[in-house]
XYZ file of C-alpha atoms in Angstrom:
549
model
C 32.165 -25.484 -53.445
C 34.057 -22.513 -54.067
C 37.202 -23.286 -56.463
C 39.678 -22.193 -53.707
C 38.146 -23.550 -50.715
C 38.031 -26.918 -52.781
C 41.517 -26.294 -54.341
C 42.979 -25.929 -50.579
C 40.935 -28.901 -49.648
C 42.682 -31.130 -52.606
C 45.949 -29.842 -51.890
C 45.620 -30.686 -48.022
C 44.616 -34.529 -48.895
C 47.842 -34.176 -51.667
C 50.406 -33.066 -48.828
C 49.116 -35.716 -46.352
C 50.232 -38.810 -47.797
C 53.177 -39.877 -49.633
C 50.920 -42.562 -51.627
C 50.186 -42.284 -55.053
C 45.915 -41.344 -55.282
C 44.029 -42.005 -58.084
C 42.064 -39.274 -59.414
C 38.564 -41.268 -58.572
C 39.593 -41.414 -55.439
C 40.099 -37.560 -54.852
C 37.332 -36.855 -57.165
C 35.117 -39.122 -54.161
C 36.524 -37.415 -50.984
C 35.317 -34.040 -52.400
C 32.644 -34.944 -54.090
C 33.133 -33.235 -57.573
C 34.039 -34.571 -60.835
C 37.532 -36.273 -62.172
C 37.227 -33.321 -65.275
C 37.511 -31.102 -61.818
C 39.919 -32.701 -60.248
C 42.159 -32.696 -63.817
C 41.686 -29.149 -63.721
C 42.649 -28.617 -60.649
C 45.989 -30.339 -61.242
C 46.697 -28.555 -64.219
C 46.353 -25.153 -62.564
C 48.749 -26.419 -59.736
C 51.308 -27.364 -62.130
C 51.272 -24.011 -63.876
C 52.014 -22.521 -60.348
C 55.146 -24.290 -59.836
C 53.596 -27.849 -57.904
C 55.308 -31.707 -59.303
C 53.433 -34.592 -59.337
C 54.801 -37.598 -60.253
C 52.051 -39.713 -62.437
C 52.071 -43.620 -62.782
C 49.153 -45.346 -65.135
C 47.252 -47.350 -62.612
C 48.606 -46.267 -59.185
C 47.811 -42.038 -60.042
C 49.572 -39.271 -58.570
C 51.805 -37.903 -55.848
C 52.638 -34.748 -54.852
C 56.710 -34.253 -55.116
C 57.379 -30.606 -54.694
C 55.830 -27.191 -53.928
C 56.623 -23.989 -55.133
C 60.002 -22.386 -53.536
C 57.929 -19.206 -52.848
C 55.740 -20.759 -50.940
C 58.157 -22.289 -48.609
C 59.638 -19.777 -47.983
C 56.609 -17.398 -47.246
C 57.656 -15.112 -44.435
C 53.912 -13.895 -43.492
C 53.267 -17.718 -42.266
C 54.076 -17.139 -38.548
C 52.257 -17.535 -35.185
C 50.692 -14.213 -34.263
C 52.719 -11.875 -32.117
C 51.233 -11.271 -28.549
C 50.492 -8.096 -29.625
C 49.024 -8.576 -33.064
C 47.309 -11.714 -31.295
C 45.256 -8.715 -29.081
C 45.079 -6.317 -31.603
C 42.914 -9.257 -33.488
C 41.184 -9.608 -30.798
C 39.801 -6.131 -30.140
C 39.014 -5.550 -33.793
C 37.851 -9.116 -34.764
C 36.332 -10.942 -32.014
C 34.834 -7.611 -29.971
C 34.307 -6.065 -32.931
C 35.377 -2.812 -31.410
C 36.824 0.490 -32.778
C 40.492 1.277 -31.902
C 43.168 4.439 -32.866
C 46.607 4.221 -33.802
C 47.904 6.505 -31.733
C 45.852 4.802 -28.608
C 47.345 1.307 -29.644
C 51.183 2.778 -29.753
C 51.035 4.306 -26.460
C 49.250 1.201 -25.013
C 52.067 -1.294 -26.146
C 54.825 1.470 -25.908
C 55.506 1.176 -30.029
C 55.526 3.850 -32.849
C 52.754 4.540 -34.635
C 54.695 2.920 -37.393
C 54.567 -0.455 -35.918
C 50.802 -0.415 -35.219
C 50.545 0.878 -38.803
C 52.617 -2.229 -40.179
C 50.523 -4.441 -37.805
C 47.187 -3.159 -39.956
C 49.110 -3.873 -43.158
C 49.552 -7.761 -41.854
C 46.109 -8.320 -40.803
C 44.732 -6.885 -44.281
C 47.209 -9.102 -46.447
C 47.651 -12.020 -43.981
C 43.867 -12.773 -42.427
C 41.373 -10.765 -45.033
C 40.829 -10.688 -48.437
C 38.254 -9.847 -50.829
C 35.469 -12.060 -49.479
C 35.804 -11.322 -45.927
C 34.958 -8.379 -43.938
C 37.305 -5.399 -44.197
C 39.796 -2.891 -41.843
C 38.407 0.460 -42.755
C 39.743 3.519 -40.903
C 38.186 6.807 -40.574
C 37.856 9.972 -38.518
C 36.876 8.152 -35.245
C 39.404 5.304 -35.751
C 39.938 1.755 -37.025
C 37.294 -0.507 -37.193
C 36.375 -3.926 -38.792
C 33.186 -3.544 -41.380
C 31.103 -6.020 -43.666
C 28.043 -7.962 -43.684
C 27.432 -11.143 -41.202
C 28.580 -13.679 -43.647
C 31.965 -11.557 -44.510
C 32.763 -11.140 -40.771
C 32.378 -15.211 -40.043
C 34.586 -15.604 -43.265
C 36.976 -12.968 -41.598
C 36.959 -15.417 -38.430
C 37.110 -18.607 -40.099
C 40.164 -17.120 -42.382
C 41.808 -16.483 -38.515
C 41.130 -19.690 -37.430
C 42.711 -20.930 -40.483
C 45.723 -19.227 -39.656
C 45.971 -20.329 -36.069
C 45.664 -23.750 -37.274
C 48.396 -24.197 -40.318
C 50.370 -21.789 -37.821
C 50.456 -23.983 -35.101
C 49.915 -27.241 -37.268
C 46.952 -28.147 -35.401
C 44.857 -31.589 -36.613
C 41.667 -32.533 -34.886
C 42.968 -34.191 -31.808
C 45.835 -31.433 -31.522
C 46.236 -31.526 -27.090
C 46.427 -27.807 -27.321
C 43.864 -26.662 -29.968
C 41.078 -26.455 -27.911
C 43.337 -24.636 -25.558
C 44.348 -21.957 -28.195
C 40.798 -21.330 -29.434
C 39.525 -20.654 -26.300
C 42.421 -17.942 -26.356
C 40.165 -15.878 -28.606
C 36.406 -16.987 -27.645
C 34.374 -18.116 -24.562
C 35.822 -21.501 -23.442
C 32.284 -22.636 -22.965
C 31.481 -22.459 -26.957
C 34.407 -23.883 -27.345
C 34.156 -26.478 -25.357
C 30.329 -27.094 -26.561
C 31.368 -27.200 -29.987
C 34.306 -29.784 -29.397
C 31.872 -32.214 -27.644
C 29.176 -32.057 -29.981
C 30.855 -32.947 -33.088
C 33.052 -35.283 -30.942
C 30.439 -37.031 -29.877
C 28.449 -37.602 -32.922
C 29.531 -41.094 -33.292
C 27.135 -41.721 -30.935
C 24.216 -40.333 -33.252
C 25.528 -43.225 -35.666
C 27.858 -40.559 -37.749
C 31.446 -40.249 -37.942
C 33.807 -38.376 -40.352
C 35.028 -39.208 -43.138
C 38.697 -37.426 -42.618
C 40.203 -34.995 -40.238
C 40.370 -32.106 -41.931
C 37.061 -32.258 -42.785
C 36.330 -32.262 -38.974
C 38.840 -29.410 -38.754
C 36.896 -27.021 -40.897
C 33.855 -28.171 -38.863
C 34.866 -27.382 -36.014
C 36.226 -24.126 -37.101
C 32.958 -22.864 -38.613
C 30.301 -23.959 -36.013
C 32.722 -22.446 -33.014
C 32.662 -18.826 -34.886
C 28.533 -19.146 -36.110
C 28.051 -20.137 -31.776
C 30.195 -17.588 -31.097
C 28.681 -14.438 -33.044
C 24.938 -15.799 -32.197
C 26.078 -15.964 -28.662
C 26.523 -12.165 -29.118
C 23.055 -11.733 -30.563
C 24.992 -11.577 -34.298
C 22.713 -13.660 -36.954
C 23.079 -14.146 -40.492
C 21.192 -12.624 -43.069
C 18.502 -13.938 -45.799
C 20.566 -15.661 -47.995
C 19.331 -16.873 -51.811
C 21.836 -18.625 -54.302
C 21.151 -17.404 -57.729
C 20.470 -20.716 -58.953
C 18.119 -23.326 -57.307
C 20.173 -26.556 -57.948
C 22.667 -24.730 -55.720
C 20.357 -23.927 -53.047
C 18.396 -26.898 -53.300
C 21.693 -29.069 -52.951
C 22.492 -27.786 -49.697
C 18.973 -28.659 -48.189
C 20.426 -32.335 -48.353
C 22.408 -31.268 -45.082
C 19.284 -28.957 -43.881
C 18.017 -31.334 -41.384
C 22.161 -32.222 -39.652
C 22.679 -28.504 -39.543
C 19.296 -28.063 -37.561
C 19.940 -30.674 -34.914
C 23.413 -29.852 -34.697
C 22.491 -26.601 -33.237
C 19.708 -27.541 -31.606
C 21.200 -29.826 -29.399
C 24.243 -27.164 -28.982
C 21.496 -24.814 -27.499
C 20.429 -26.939 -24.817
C 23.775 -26.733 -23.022
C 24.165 -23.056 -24.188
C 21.922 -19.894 -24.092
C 21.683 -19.756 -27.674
C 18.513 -18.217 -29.866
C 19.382 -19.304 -33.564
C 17.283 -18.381 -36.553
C 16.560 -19.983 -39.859
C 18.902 -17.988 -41.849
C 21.784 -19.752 -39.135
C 20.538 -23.000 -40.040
C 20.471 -22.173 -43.697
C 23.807 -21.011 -43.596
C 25.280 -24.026 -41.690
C 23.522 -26.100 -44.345
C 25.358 -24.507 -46.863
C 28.625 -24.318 -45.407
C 28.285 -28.387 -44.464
C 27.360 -28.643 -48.483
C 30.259 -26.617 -49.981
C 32.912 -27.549 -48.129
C 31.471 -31.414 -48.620
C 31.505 -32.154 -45.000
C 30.263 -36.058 -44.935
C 28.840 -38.301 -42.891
C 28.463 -41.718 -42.697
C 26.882 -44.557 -40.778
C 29.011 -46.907 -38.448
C 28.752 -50.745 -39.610
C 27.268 -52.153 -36.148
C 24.304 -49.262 -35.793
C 22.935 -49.593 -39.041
C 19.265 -50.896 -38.835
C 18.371 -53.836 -41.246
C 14.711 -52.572 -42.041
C 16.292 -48.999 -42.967
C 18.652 -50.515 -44.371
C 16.225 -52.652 -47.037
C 14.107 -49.842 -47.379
C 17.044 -47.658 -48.476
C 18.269 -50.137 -51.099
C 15.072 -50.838 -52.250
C 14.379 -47.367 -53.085
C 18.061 -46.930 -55.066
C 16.490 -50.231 -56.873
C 14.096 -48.898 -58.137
C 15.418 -45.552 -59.561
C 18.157 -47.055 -60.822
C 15.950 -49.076 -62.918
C 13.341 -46.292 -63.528
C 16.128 -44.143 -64.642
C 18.487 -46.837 -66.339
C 21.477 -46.421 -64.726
C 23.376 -48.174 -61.803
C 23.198 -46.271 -58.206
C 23.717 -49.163 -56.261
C 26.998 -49.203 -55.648
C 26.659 -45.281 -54.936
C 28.437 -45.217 -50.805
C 27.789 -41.643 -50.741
C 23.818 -42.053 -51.915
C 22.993 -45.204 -49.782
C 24.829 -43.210 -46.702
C 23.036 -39.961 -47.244
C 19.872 -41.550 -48.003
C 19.583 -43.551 -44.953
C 20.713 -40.803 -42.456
C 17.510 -39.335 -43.836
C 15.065 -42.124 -43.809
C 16.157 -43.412 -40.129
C 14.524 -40.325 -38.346
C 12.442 -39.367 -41.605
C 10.104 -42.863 -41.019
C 10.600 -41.657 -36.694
C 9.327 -38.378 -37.628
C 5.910 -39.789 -39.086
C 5.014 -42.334 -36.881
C 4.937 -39.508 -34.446
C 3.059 -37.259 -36.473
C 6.505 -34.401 -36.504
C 5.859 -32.320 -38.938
C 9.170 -30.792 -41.372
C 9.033 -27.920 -43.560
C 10.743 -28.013 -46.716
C 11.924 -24.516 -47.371
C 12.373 -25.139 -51.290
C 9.309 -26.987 -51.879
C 8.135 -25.036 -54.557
C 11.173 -24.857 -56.546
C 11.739 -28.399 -56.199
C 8.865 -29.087 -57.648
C 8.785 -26.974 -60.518
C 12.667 -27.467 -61.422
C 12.557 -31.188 -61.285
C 9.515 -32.340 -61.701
C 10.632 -35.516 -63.175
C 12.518 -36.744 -60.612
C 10.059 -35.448 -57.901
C 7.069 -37.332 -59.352
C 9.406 -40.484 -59.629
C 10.685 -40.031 -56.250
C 6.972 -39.792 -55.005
C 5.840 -43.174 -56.701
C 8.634 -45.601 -55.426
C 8.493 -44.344 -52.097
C 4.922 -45.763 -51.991
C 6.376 -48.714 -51.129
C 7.690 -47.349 -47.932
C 4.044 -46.204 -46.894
C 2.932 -49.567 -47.261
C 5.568 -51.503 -45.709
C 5.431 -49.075 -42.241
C 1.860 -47.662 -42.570
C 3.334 -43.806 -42.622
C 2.004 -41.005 -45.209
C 4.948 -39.244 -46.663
C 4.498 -36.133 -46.923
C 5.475 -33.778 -49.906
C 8.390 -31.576 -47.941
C 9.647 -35.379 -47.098
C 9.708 -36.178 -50.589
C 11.612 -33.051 -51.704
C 14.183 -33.539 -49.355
C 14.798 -37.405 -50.590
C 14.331 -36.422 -54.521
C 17.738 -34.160 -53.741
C 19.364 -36.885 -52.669
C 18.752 -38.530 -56.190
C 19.703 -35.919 -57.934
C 22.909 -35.221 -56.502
C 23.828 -38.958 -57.123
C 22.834 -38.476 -61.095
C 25.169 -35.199 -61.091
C 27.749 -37.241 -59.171
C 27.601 -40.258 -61.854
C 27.849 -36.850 -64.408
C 24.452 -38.767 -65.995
C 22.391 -35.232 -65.604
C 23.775 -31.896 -67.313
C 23.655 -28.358 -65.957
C 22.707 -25.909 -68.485
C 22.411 -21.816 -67.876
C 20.104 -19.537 -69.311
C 21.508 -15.918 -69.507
C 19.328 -12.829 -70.430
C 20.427 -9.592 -69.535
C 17.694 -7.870 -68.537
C 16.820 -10.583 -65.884
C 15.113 -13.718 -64.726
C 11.803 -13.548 -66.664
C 13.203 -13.677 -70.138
C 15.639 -16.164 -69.219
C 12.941 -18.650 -67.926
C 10.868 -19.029 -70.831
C 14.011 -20.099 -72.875
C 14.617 -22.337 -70.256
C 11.235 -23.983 -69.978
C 11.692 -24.158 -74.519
C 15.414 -25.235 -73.843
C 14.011 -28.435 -71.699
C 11.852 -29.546 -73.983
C 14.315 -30.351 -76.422
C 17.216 -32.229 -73.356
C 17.185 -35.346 -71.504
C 14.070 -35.206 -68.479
C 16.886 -35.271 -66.185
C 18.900 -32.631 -67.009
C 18.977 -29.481 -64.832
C 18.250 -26.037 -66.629
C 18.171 -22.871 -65.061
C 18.193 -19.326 -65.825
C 19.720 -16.539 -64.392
C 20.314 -12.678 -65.864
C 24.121 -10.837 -66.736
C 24.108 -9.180 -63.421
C 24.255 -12.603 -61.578
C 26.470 -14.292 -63.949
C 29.671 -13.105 -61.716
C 28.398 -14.799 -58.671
C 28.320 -18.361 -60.372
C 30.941 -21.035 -60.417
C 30.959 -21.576 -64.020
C 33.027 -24.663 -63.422
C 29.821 -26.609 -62.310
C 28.092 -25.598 -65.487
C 28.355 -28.024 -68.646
C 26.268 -25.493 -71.445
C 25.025 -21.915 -71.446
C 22.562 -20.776 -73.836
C 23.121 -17.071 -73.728
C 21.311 -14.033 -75.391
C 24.475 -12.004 -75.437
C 28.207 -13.047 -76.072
C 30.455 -14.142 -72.956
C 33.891 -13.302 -72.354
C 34.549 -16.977 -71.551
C 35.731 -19.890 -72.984
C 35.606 -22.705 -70.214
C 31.997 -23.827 -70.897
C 30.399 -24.257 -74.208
C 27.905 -21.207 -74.907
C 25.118 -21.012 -77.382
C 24.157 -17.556 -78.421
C 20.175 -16.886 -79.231
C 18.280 -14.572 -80.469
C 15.739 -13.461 -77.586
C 13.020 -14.521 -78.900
C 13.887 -18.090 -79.882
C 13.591 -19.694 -83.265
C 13.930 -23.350 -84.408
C 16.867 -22.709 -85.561
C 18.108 -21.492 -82.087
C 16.921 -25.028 -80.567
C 18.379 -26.656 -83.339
C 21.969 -24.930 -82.544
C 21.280 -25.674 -78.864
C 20.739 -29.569 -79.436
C 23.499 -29.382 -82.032
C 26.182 -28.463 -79.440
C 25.134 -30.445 -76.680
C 25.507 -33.477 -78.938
C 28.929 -32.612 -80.425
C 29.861 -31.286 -76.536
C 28.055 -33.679 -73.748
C 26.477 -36.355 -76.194
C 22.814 -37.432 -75.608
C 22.452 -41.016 -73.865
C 22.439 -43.651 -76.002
C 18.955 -45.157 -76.769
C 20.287 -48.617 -76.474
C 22.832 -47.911 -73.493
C 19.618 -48.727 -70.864
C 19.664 -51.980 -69.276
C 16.016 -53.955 -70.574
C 14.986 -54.674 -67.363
C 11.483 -56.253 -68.147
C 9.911 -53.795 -65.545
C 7.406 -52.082 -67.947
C 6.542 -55.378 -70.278
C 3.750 -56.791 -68.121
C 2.093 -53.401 -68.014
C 2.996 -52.351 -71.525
C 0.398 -54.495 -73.420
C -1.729 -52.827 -76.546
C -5.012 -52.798 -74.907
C -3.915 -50.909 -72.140
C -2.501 -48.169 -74.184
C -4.976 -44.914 -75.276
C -4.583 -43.196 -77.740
C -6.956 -40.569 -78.987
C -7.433 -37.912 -81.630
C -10.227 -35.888 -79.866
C -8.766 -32.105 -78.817
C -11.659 -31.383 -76.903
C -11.249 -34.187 -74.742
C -9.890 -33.175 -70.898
C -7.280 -35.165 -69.113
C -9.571 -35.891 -66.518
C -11.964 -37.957 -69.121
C -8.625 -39.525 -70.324
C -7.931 -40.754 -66.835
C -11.195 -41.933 -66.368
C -10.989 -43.941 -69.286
C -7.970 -45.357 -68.550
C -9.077 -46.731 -64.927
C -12.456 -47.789 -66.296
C -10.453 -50.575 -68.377
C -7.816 -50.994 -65.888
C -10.583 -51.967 -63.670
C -12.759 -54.194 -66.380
C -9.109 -55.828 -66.930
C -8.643 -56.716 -63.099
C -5.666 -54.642 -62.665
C -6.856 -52.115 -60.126
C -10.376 -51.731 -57.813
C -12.673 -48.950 -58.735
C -11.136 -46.976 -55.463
C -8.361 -46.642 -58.286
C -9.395 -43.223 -60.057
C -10.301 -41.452 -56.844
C -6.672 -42.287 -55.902
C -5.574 -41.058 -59.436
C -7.079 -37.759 -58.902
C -6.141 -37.294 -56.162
C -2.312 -38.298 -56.619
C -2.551 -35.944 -59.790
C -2.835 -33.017 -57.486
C 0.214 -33.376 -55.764
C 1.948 -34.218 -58.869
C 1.862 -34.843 -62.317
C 1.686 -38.960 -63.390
C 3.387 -38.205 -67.074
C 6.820 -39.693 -66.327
């Protein structure tokens, strides 16, 4: 999430209540960390905001800023600006000055200071832009930049009017500015998606739902689509796939009351947007099923003891994780098919947690008689590892070369052999570096000094030395701290398997892993452990990932 969306978001759930919040609390709603949410506060505070703090209860917002309050620009739109919008915004067509003055009877002067409010009141720097030339004025940017432009209106109509989700008249005043039937479509679908055992988990959250999926309807509906888009790191990209599937049905099931053709790059996009502005879901008490519902517990079980720490009491994981496994287990007993768009990188980035993911969900095959498949797996192993992030148990650590991607990646794959298994470590190059949120990164190892000093940096040589990975695990101990060897729970899972006889060890370099595996199964299978079916299985399990966990 983008600091200021998630900054407006915080101050919105801060203005709402008169309660004191604890900082857990907010950190939950939006998903980030309570280091974040600190942060946050600080940076309000230097802008003029009170809070009033009390050890135990947490904090209340007292006061605002004077300037804010009195902010002159925060109006409802004049009937004429309100058309003026329209023509350049919504029908995206190309208007004069001079043709706009004699229209509404005004001087050029007045359609000139109109301009000046839409540029400083609706756009900024990520939206599209009001350029003027020889032929006229005209609004100009890519597809994403003119649905920020949009959503940045709609955001203005709304604190304008002081419109909430069950506002009588906001459905009313949107349809003002697009066709009443999106509107209308929108409204009912996420409306009604308590009946697809979802509801949200606070207004404004349905707000900026609503908001976003009436303008993507709206500019698709007009044969507008979005364009590829890539994050320049995979953790990011991969994240959002968690809301892949929601964002798919959600305008699939739009389209059947509408004439709507969307692509994948819409559903990407509404994937992301769901995953940076946090939009969350969760299942209603009386619809939950109880074989789901042991399945999906069973599975956090098990991690949480694979990986040693507690995810059972995780709402968010347990919520997420069953909205997926409900239709996932549907999906294969019918033999429907998903792709995983990210397969690959999931694979290679976390391999760990992949391979892990892969073995406890056996259990699931078993119990129901389904094969999961590996774009099934990829999507749950996300699911996982935004719950380790979330429980700030797994580290994000940037490589930065300048000359690109390449260089940076073999540092990274040297850089992971040295940190925790479940740590995420990607690389990027200097040109990319300004479209990161450094706040979500806990290291960089850079080849080049940064102008920065929010996020501990490690500078290398480019070809790296011991002495490099020795500076790199220095800091991360002195900055993030290693886990403690004895802070995993003994569980007892491993004991019964762990016994001298079945352990190999050999000395041989010419020996292939193959004749290692076969080995090991041989006396696995002399020992009444496993059948002989067992290597066959092992093979074949090897090639769709590694067993070395």
């Amino acid at each position: 999430m983008e600091r200021k969306q998630r900054q407006e978001k915080l101050l919105t759930m801060l203005k709402s209540s008169h309660e004191f919040k604890r900082t857990e609390d907010l950190a939950e709603a939006l998903q980030i960390s309570r280091r974040t949410v600190f942060n946050d506060i600080i940076d309000f505070e230097n802008n003029g905001y009170v809070f009033e703090k009390k050890p135990g209860l947490g904090l209340r917002l007292n006061s605002i800023p004077q300037k804010l309050e009195n902010d002159k620009n925060l109006w409802p739109i004049s009937s004429r600006r309100s058309e003026e919008v329209k023509t350049l915004l919504i029908q995206g067509k190309t208007v004069t000055i001079q043709s706009l003055a004699e229209e509404n009877m005004v001087a050029e002067s007045s359609i000139i200071a109109d301009f000046t409010w839409i540029r400083e009141t609706i756009l900024d720097d990520s939206t599209a832009s009001l350029v003027g030339n020889e032929k006229g004025t005209y609004i100009s940017g890519s597809e994403l930049q003119w649905q920020k432009a949009l959503i940045a209106l709609n955001n203005y109509i709304i604190q304008t009017n002081n419109f909430s989700f069950d506002s009588p008249k906001l459905i009313e005043k949107f349809s003002e500015y697009y066709s009443t039937d999106v509107v209308q479509e929108c409204n009912n679908m996420l409306r009604s998606l308590k009946d697809f055992n979802l509801y949200y988990v606070a207004d404004y959250y349905a707000l900026n739902m609503l908001n976003a999926l009436i303008v993507l309807c709206y500019r698709i509906q007009n044969g507008h689509h979005h364009e590829i888009y890539k994050s320049s790191l995979v953790y990011d990209e991969a994240n959002s796939l968690m809301y892949y599937l929601l964002a798919k049905d959600l305008l699939h099931n739009i389209s059947i009351k509408l004439p709507l053709e969307f692509t994948e790059e819409d559903i990407r996009y509404l994937a992301i947007y769901l995953d940076v502005n946090r939009i969350n879901f969760e299942v209603t008490k009386p619809k939950i099923d109880p074989i789901y519902e042991q399945l999906t517990k069973k599975m956090i079980l098990q991690v949480s003891e694979a990986v040693g720490i507690d995810l059972n009491t995780d709402k968010v994981l347990f919520q997420n994780l069953y909205l997926h496994v409900a239709p996932m287990i549907s999906r294969l007993k019918n033999n429907i098919s998903i792709k995983n768009p990210m397969l690959d990188e999931i694979k290679k980035q976390y391999k760990v947690m992949f391979d892990l993911t892969w073995l406890i969900t056996g259990s699931i095959s078993t119990a129901l008689d389904v094969t999961l498949t590996e774009d099934e797996i990829g999507f749950l192993t996300l699911h996982f590892l935004s719950a380790l992030e979330r429980h700030e148990k797994s580290h994000r650590v940037l490589v930065l070369c300048p000359n690109g991607t390449v260089a940076s990646s073999i540092i990274a794959s040297q850089i992971r052999r040295i940190l925790p298994p479940l740590d995420i470590v990607e690389a990027t190059s200097k040109e990319e570096i300004k479209h990161i949120n450094l706040e979500d990164i806990d290291l960089i190892v850079s080849t080049f000094p940064l102008d920065q000093d929010k996020v501990p940096c490690v500078v290398v040589s480019n070809i790296i030395t011991q002495s490099d990975l020795t500076n790199i695990e220095a800091v991360y101990r002195k900055k993030l701290a290693f886990p403690k060897r004895n802070s995993v729970k003994n569980t007892g899972v491993l004991e019964k398997y762990l016994k001298r006889k079945n352990i190999y060890i050999s000395d041989d370099d010419d020996i292939s892993q193959a004749q290692i595996l076969k080995k090991l199964s041989d006396s696995f299978c002399n020992g009444g452990y496993v059948t002989k079916e067992y290597y066959s299985s092992l093979i074949e399990r090897e090639k769709n990932g590694g067993t070395d966990i």
